[in-house]
Every structure is written in C-alpha cells, then in structure tokens.
C-alpha cells in the first residue's frame, strides 16, 4: 500500500512540474511576451507547487525539469530561461524512441 502512495505522490508532483514548465515555455516563446503578466503567473504557479509534496527525482529529464522550475521561481532572466527551456525540450524529445525505417535499404550487398 505504501508503494502505491509513493507512486501517486511522484505522479502528482511530476504533473504539476510539467504543467508549470509547459506554460512557461509557451509563454517565453510568444512574440507578445509580457514580463509582468508572466511573473504574476509564475508566482501563482509557485504557490501551487509549494502545496504539493516534493519527491526525489532521479531521471535526467525529471531533474532538469525541477531545475527549470527552480530557475523560474528565482526570477532568472528571459534568455537564461529560454536556453534552459530549449535544453529541457531536447532532453524530453531524446527519450522518445524512433524506429529506423530504412536501416537495411542502404547496406552494401556483396
């Protein structure tokens, strides 16, 4: 029973982090970026995160996600946040498996 509770806490924590990160990334990349509105929303999301019990994260993506959220909360500069957001996206996309469709097509035939 305890394992299920731990897993539920982990899932809840990750969902909150990912939701916050998704908002921040999309806001930072907008052409009509509004610093003041962004900071207000970050503060609101930081309150929500503080209510959720944090758990230990050991995967590279989840660690980077947590670091990105911490950067947001500490009011880092926009260019630093964008760099971190892009690195996070790159990490997330590297996790997905892509099948080599035509790997045998170009082999040398003897």
PDB file of N, CA, C and O in Angstrom, residues 23 34-47 75:
ATOM      1  N   UNK A  23       3.522  25.781 -19.506  1.00  0.00           N
ATOM      2  CA  UNK A  23       3.049  27.165 -19.536  1.00  0.00           C
ATOM      3  C   UNK A  23       4.214  28.123 -19.763  1.00  0.00           C
ATOM      4  O   UNK A  23       4.153  29.018 -20.607  1.00  0.00           O
ATOM      5  N   UNK A  34       4.782  39.204 -22.272  1.00  0.00           N
ATOM      6  CA  UNK A  34       4.549  40.263 -21.287  1.00  0.00           C
ATOM      7  C   UNK A  34       5.208  39.857 -19.979  1.00  0.00           C
ATOM      8  O   UNK A  34       4.723  38.964 -19.280  1.00  0.00           O
ATOM      9  N   UNK A  35       6.317  40.508 -19.664  1.00  0.00           N
ATOM     10  CA  UNK A  35       7.123  40.156 -18.483  1.00  0.00           C
ATOM     11  C   UNK A  35       6.313  40.227 -17.191  1.00  0.00           C
ATOM     12  O   UNK A  35       6.383  39.337 -16.355  1.00  0.00           O
ATOM     13  N   UNK A  36       5.514  41.259 -17.045  1.00  0.00           N
ATOM     14  CA  UNK A  36       4.771  41.464 -15.807  1.00  0.00           C
ATOM     15  C   UNK A  36       3.721  40.364 -15.593  1.00  0.00           C
ATOM     16  O   UNK A  36       3.613  39.791 -14.510  1.00  0.00           O
ATOM     17  N   UNK A  37       2.957  40.069 -16.639  1.00  0.00           N
ATOM     18  CA  UNK A  37       1.930  39.026 -16.549  1.00  0.00           C
ATOM     19  C   UNK A  37       2.591  37.658 -16.324  1.00  0.00           C
ATOM     20  O   UNK A  37       2.085  36.828 -15.571  1.00  0.00           O
ATOM     21  N   UNK A  38       3.732  37.455 -16.976  1.00  0.00           N
ATOM     22  CA  UNK A  38       4.469  36.195 -16.835  1.00  0.00           C
ATOM     23  C   UNK A  38       4.909  35.991 -15.392  1.00  0.00           C
ATOM     24  O   UNK A  38       4.723  34.926 -14.815  1.00  0.00           O
ATOM     25  N   UNK A  39       5.498  37.027 -14.791  1.00  0.00           N
ATOM     26  CA  UNK A  39       5.974  36.932 -13.402  1.00  0.00           C
ATOM     27  C   UNK A  39       4.818  36.700 -12.427  1.00  0.00           C
ATOM     28  O   UNK A  39       4.960  35.958 -11.452  1.00  0.00           O
ATOM     29  N   UNK A  40       3.662  37.327 -12.699  1.00  0.00           N
ATOM     30  CA  UNK A  40       2.493  37.136 -11.833  1.00  0.00           C
ATOM     31  C   UNK A  40       2.023  35.675 -11.898  1.00  0.00           C
ATOM     32  O   UNK A  40       1.710  35.061 -10.867  1.00  0.00           O
ATOM     33  N   UNK A  41       2.009  35.125 -13.105  1.00  0.00           N
ATOM     34  CA  UNK A  41       1.561  33.734 -13.269  1.00  0.00           C
ATOM     35  C   UNK A  41       2.571  32.764 -12.653  1.00  0.00           C
ATOM     36  O   UNK A  41       2.194  31.747 -12.080  1.00  0.00           O
ATOM     37  N   UNK A  42       3.864  33.074 -12.780  1.00  0.00           N
ATOM     38  CA  UNK A  42       4.907  32.242 -12.170  1.00  0.00           C
ATOM     39  C   UNK A  42       4.728  32.213 -10.652  1.00  0.00           C
ATOM     40  O   UNK A  42       4.820  31.162 -10.024  1.00  0.00           O
ATOM     41  N   UNK A  43       4.442  33.375 -10.067  1.00  0.00           N
ATOM     42  CA  UNK A  43       4.235  33.442  -8.616  1.00  0.00           C
ATOM     43  C   UNK A  43       3.032  32.591  -8.204  1.00  0.00           C
ATOM     44  O   UNK A  43       3.079  31.877  -7.191  1.00  0.00           O
ATOM     45  N   UNK A  44       1.969  32.650  -8.993  1.00  0.00           N
ATOM     46  CA  UNK A  44       0.762  31.861  -8.706  1.00  0.00           C
ATOM     47  C   UNK A  44       1.074  30.361  -8.788  1.00  0.00           C
ATOM     48  O   UNK A  44       0.679  29.578  -7.924  1.00  0.00           O
ATOM     49  N   UNK A  45       1.792  29.958  -9.837  1.00  0.00           N
ATOM     50  CA  UNK A  45       2.153  28.547 -10.001  1.00  0.00           C
ATOM     51  C   UNK A  45       3.128  28.083  -8.918  1.00  0.00           C
ATOM     52  O   UNK A  45       3.101  26.925  -8.509  1.00  0.00           O
ATOM     53  N   UNK A  46       3.990  28.982  -8.459  1.00  0.00           N
ATOM     54  CA  UNK A  46       4.937  28.642  -7.400  1.00  0.00           C
ATOM     55  C   UNK A  46       4.178  28.302  -6.112  1.00  0.00           C
ATOM     56  O   UNK A  46       4.577  27.398  -5.369  1.00  0.00           O
ATOM     57  N   UNK A  47       3.088  29.020  -5.851  1.00  0.00           N
ATOM     58  CA  UNK A  47       2.258  28.715  -4.681  1.00  0.00           C
ATOM     59  C   UNK A  47       1.650  27.324  -4.801  1.00  0.00           C
ATOM     60  O   UNK A  47       1.601  26.572  -3.823  1.00  0.00           O
ATOM     61  N   UNK A  75      13.250  33.918 -10.495  1.00  0.00           N
ATOM     62  CA  UNK A  75      13.187  35.085 -11.389  1.00  0.00           C
ATOM     63  C   UNK A  75      14.445  35.271 -12.236  1.00  0.00           C
ATOM     64  O   UNK A  75      15.011  36.363 -12.293  1.00  0.00           O
TER      65      UNK A  75
END
